[in-house]
Short mmCIF file of C-alpha atoms in Angstrom, two decimals:
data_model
loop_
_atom_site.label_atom_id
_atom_site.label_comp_id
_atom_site.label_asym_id
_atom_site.label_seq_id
_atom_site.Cartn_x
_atom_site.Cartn_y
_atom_site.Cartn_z
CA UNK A 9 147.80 57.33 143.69
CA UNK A 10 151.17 58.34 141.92
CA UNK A 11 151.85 61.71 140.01
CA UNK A 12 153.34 62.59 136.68
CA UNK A 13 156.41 64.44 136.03
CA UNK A 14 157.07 64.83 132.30
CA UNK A 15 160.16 67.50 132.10
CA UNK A 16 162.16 68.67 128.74
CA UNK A 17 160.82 65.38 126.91
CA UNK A 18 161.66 65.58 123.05
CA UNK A 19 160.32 62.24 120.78
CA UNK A 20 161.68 62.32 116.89
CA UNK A 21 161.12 60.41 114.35
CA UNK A 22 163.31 60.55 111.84
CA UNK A 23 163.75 64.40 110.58
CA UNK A 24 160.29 64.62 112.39
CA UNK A 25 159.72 65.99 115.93
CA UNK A 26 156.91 64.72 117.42
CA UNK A 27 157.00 65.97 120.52
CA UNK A 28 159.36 69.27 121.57
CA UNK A 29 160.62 69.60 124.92
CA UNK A 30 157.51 69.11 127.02
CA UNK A 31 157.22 69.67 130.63
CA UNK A 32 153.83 68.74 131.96
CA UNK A 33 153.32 67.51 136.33
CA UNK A 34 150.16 65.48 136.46
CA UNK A 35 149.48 65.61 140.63
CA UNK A 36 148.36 62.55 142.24
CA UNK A 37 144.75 61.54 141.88
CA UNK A 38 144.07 64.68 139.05
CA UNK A 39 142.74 63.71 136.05
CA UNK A 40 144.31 65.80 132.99
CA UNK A 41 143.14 66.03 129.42
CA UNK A 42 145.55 66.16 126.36
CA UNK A 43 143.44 68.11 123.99
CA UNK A 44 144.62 68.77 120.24
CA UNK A 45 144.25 67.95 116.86
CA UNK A 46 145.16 64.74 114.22
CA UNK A 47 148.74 64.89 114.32
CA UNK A 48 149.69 67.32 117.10
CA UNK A 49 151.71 65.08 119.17
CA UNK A 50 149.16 63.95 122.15
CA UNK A 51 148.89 60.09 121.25
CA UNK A 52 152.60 59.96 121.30
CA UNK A 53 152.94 61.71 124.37
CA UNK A 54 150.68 58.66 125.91
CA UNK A 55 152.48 56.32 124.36
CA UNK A 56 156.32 57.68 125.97
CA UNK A 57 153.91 57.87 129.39
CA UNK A 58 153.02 54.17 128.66
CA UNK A 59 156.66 53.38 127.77
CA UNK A 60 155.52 52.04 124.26
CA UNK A 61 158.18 54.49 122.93
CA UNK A 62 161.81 55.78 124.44
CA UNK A 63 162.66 59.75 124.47
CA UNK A 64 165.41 61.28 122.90
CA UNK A 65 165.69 63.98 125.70
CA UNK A 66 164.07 64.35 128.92
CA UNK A 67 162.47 62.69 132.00
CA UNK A 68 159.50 60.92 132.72
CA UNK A 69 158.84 60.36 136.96
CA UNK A 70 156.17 58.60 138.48
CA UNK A 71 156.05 59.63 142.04
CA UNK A 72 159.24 60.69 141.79
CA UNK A 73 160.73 57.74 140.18
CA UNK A 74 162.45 57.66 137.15
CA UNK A 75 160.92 55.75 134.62
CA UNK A 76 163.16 56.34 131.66
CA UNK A 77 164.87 52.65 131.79
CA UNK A 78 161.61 50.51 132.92
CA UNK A 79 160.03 48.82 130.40
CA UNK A 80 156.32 49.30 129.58
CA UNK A 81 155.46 45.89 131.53
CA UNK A 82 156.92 47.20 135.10
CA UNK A 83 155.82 50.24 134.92
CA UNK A 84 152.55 50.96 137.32
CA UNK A 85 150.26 52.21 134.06
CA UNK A 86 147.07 50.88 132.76
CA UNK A 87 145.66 51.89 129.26
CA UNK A 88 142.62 52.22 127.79
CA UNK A 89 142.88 52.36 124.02
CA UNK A 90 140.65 53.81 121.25
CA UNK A 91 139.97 50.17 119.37
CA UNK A 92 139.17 48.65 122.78
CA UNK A 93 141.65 45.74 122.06
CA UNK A 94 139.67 42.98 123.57
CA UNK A 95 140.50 39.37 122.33
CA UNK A 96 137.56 38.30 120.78
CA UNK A 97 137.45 34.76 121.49
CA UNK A 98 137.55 35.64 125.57
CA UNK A 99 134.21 36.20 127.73
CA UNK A 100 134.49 39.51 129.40
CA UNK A 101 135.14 38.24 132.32
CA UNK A 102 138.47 36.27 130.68
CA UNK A 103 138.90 39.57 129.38
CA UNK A 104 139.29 41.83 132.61
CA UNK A 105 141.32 38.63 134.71
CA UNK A 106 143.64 37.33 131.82
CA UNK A 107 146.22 40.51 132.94
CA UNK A 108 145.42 39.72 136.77
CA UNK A 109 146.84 36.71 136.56
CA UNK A 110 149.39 36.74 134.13
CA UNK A 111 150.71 40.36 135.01
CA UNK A 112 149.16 40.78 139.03
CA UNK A 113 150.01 37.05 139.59
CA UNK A 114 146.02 36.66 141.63
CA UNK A 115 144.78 33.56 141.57
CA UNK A 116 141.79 32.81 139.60
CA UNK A 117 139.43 33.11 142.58
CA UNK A 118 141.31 36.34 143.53
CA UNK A 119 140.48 38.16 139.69
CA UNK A 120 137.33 36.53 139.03
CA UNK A 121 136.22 38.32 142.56
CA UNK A 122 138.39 41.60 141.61
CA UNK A 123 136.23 41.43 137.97
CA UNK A 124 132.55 41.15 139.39
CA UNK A 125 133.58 43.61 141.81
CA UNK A 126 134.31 46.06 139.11
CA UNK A 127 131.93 45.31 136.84
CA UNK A 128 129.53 45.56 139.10
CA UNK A 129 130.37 49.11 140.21
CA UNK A 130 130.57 50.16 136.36
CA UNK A 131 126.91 48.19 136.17
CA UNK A 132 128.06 45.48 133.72
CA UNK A 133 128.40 42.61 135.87
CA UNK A 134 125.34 41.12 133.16
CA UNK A 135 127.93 41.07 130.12
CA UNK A 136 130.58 38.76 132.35
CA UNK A 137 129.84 35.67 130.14
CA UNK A 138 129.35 37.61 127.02
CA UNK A 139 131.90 37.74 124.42
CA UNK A 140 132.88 40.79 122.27
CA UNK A 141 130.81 39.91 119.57
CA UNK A 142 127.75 39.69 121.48
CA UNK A 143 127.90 43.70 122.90
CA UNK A 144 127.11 46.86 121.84
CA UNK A 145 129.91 49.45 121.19
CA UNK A 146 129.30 50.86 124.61
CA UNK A 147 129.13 48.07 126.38
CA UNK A 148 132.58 46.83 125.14
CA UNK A 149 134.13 50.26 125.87
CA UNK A 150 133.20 50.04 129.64
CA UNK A 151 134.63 45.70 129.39
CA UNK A 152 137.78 47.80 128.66
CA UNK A 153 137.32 50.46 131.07
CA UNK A 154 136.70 47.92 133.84
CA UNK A 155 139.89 45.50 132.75
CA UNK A 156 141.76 48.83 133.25
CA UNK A 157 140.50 50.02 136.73
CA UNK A 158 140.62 45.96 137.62
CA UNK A 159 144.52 46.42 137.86
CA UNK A 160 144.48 49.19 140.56
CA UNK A 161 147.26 51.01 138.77
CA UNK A 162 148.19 54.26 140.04
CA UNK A 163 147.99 55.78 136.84
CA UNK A 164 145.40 55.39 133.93
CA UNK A 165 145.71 56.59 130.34
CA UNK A 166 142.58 57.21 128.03
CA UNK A 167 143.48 56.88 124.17
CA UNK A 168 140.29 58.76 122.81
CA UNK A 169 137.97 56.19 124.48
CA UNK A 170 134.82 57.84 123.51
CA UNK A 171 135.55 58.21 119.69
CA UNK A 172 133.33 56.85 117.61
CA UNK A 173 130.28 56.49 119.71
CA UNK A 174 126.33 57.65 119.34
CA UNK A 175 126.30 60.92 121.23
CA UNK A 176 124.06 59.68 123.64
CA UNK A 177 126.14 57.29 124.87
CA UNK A 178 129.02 59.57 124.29
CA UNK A 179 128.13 61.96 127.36
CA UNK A 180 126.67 59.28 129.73
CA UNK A 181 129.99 57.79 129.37
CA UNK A 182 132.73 60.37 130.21
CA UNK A 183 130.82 61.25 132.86
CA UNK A 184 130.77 58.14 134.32
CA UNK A 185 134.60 57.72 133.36
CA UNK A 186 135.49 60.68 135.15
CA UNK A 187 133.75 59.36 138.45
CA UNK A 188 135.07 55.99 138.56
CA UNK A 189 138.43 57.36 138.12
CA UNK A 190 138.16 60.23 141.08
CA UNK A 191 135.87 56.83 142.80
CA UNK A 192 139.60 54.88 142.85
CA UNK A 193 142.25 57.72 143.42
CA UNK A 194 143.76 57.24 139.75
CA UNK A 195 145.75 59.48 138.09
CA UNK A 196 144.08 59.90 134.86
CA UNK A 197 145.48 60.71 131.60
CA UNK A 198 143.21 61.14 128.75
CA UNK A 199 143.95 62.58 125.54
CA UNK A 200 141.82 63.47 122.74
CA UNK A 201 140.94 65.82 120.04
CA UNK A 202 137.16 66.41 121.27
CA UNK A 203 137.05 69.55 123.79
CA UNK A 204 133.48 68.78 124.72
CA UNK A 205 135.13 65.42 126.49
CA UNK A 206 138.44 67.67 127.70
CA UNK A 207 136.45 70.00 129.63
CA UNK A 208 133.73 67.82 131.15
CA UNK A 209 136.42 64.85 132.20
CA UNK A 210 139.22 67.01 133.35
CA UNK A 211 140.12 69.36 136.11
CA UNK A 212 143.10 71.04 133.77
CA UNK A 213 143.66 70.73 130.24
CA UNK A 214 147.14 70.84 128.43
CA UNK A 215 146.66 71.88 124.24
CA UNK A 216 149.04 70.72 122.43
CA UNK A 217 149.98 71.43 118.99
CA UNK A 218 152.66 70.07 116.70
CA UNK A 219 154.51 68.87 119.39
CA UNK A 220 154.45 71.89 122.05
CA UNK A 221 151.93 72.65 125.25
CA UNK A 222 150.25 76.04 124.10
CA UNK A 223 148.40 76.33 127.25
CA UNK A 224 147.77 74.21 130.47
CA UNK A 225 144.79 75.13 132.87
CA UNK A 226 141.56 74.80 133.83
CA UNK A 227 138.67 74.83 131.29
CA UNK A 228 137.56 78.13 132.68
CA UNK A 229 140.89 79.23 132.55
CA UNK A 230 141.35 77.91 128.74
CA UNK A 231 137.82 79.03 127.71
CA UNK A 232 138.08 82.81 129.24
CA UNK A 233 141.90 83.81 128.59
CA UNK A 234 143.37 81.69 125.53
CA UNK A 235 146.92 82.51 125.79
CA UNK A 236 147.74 82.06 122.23
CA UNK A 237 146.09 82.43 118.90
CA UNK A 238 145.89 78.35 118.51
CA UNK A 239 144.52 77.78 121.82
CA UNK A 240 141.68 80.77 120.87
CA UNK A 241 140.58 79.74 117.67
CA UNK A 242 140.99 75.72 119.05
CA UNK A 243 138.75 75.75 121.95
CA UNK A 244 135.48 76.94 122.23
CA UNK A 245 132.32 75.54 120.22
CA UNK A 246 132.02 77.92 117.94
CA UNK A 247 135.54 78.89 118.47
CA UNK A 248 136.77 82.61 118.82
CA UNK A 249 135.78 84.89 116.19
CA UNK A 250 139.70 86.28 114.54
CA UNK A 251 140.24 89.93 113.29
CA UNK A 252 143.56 91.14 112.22
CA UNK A 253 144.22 94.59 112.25
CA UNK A 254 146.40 96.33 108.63
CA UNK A 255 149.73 96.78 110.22
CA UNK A 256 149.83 100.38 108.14
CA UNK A 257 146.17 101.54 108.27
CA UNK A 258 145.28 99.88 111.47
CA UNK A 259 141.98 98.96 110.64
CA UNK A 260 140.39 96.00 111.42
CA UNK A 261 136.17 94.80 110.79
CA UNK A 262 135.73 97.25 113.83
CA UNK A 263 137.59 100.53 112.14
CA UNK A 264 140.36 102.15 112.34
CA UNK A 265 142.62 101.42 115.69
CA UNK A 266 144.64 104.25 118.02
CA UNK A 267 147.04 103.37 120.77
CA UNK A 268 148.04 100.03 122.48
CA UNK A 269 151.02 98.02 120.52
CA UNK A 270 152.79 99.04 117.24
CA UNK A 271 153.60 95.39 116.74
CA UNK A 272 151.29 93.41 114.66
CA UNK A 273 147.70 92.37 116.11
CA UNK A 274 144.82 90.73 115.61
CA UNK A 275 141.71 91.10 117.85
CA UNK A 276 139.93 87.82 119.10
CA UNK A 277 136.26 88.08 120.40
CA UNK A 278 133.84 84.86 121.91
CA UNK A 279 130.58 84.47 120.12
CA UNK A 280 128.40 84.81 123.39
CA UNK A 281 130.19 88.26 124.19
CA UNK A 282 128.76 89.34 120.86
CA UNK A 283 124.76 91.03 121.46
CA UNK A 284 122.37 91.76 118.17
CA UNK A 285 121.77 95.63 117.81
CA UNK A 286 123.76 98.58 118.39
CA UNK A 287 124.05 98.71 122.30
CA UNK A 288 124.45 101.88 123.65
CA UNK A 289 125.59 104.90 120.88
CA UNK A 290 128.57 107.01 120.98
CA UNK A 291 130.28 104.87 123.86
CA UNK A 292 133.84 104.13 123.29
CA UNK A 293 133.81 101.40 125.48
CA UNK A 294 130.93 99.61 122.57
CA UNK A 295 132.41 98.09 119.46
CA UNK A 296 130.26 97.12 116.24
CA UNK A 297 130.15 94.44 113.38
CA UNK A 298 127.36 95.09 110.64
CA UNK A 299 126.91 92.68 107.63
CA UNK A 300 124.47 90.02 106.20
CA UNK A 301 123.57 86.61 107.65
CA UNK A 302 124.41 84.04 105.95
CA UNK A 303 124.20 80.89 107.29
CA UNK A 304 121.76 79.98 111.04
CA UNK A 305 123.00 76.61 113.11
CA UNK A 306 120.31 75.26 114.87
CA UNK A 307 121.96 74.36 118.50
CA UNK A 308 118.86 73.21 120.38
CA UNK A 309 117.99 76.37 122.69
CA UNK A 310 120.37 78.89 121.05
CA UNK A 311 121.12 79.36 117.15
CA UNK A 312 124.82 80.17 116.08
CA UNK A 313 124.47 82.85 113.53
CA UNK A 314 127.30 83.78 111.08
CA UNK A 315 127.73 86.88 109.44
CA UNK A 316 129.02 87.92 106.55
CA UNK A 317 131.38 91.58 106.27
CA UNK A 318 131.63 93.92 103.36
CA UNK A 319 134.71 92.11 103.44
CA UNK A 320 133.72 89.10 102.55
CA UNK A 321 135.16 87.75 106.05
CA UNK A 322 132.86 86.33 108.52
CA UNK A 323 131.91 86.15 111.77
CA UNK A 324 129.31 84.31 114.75
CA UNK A 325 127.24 85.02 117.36
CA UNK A 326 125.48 82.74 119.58
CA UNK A 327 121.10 84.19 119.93
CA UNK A 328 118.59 82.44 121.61
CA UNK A 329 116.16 81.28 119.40
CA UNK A 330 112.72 83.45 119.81
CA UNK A 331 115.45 86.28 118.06
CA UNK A 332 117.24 84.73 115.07
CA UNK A 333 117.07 87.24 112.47
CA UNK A 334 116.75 85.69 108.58
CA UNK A 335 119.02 84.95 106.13
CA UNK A 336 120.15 87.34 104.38
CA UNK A 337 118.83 90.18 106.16
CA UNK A 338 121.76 93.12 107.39
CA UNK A 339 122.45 92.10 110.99
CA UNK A 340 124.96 94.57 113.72
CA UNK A 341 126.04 92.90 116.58
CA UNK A 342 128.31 95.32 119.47
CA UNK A 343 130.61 94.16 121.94
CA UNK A 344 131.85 95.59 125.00
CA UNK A 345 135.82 96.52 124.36
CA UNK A 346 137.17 94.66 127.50
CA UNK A 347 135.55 91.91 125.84
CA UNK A 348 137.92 92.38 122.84
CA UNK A 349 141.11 90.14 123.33
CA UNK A 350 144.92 91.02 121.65
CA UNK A 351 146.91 88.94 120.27
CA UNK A 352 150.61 89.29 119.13
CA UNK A 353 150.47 87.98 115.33
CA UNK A 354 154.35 88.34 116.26
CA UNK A 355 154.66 86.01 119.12
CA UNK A 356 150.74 84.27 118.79
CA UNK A 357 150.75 85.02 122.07
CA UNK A 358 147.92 87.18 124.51
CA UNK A 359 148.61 90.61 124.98
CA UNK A 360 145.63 91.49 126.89
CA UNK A 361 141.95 92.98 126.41
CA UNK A 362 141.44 95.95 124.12
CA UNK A 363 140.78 98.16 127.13
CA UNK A 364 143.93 96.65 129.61
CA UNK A 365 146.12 97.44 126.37
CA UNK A 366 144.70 100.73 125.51
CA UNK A 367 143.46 99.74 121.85
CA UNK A 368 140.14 102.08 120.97
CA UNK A 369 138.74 103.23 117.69
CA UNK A 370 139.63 106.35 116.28
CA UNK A 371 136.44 105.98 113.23
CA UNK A 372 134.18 103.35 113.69
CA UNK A 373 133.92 100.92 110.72
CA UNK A 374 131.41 101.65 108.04
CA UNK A 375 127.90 100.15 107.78
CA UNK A 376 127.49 100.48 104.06
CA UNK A 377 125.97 96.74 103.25
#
């Protein structure tokens, strides 16, 4: 097992900077997720891990090690890319020893023994004699998983492995990524935009966008307390529902605001913390939303309604499905206020709950839709 120490590392290209003085420690054996979207920075992050690209400030350690100066071919990394990158002409078996011998220097009795072993364990010792061509999607991302895990490298890096599978196969197969890589002690590395595979594969999560860490932690940690205004309308499925509040009037889709900051705000609130009705009258401590359904997602057991405001902005709730009201019918949903997160428009960053900061309503908003 080896850990990760990425500190102060800045990639440009050209007047463009990829990535912007990131510091990210990986411990031995933890598997990490690099979760963000198209052009955010997270596949070159893997790729200055890998070595495929130099910094232009920073360190990268492995175990303590600097790895700065070592070229990609003597550093202790295995990679699993996106395309698979098998060689077509090569059985799968040819496939998972050609590096063994070449780069580990086994014999061929050595790797072919080090191959069925593996591909047994990831239950595709069948496919050893099969080329590319001959396998499904899935079976040629696990060839590639296993020619990774073959090498016993203390660290692995995932290059969105699971893109552009059926969903089925899709969530049998991080699953059974994530326990083969805790199963050998790798370090694991995976990035991707999908936060579905982030938070099932990965005991923390780093979010990264346009070039910067917004937030490292656990999923709970991520899911509960977004620390910034990207990281809380990024994550979540449907992601946090966004109110700003007028900087003069200090209204928001609530009403009108009293107390907590004088800076600029907007108020962030989950879908699921969101309940159909008008909870319990004249509390302080219950917030409402009233306006017109306009659109139901089917989700299996729940629905994800979305309603429309007087204001023409909307918002969602998450309802099981025996209480889905219709489209186009006036809907009020309530929310308790510690429920209600601030956020700096200032800074993006987390202030606190509406109750912690002292935000309440002065006049509730207006029902008239």
């Amino acid at each position: 097992m080896t850990s990760v120490e990425i500190t102060g590392v800045t990639k440009r290209f050209g007047a463009v900077t990829a990535l912007d003085d990131i510091t990210l420690h990986v411990q031995d054996g933890e598997n990490v997720a690099i979760l963000g979207p198209s052009g955010s920075g997270k596949s070159t992050l893997l790729r200055v891990i890998a070595g495929l690209e130099p910094v232009d400030a920073g360190e990268i350690r492995f175990g303590g090690e600097r790895q700065n100066d070592i070229p990609p071919e003597q550093r202790d990394v295995a990679i699993v890319f996106q395309s698979y990158a098998l060689y077509p002409h090569l059985t799968s078996r040819e496939n998972i020893t050609l590096g063994l011998r070449h780069g580990k220097k086994l014999s061929r009795p050595d790797a072919d023994a080090r191959a069925t072993d593996i591909a047994t364990r990831m239950q595709v010792e069948h496919l050893l004699d099969r080329k590319p061509r001959q396998m499904s999607g899935g079976q040629r991302q696990r060839i590639a998983l296993a020619r990774a895990l073959a090498r016993r490298s203390g660290i692995v890096l995932l290059d969105e492995p699971l893109s552009g599978l059926d969903a089925q196969l899709h969530a049998a197969l991080r699953v059974e990524i994530a326990s083969l890589l805790q199963s050998v002690g790798a370090t694991g590395i995976n990035v991707t935009h999908d936060q579905s595979d982030a938070m099932a594969m990965a005991s923390r999560i780093a979010v990264i966008n346009k070039g910067r860490i917004e937030q490292l932690g656990t999923p709970d940690e991520l899911y509960r307390r977004p620390e910034t205004l990207f990281v809380a309308g990024f994550v979540g499925t449907p992601p946090m529902n966004l109110f700003q509040v007028d900087d003069e009037t200090r209204a928001s889709e609530f009403g009108t605001h009293f107390g907590g900051e004088e800076e600029p705000i907007t108020l962030g609130v989950r879908p699921e913390r969101l309940h159909a009705g008008e909870g319990r009258s004249h509390s302080e401590e219950v917030w409402r939303l009233t306006g017109r359904v306009v659109l139901i997602e089917p989700t299996g057991r729940e629905r994800i309604v979305h309603v429309q405001l007087p204001s023409h902005e909307a918002f969602a709730i998450l309802l099981a499905g025996d209480e889905v009201p219709a489209v186009g019918e006036r809907f009020t949903a309530w929310c308790e206020r510690e429920h209600v997160h601030v956020y700096s428009r200032a800074t993006q960053q987390r202030l606190g709950n509406a109750q912690e900061r002292g935000v309440t309503l002065r006049e509730p908003a207006l029902a008239g839709v």
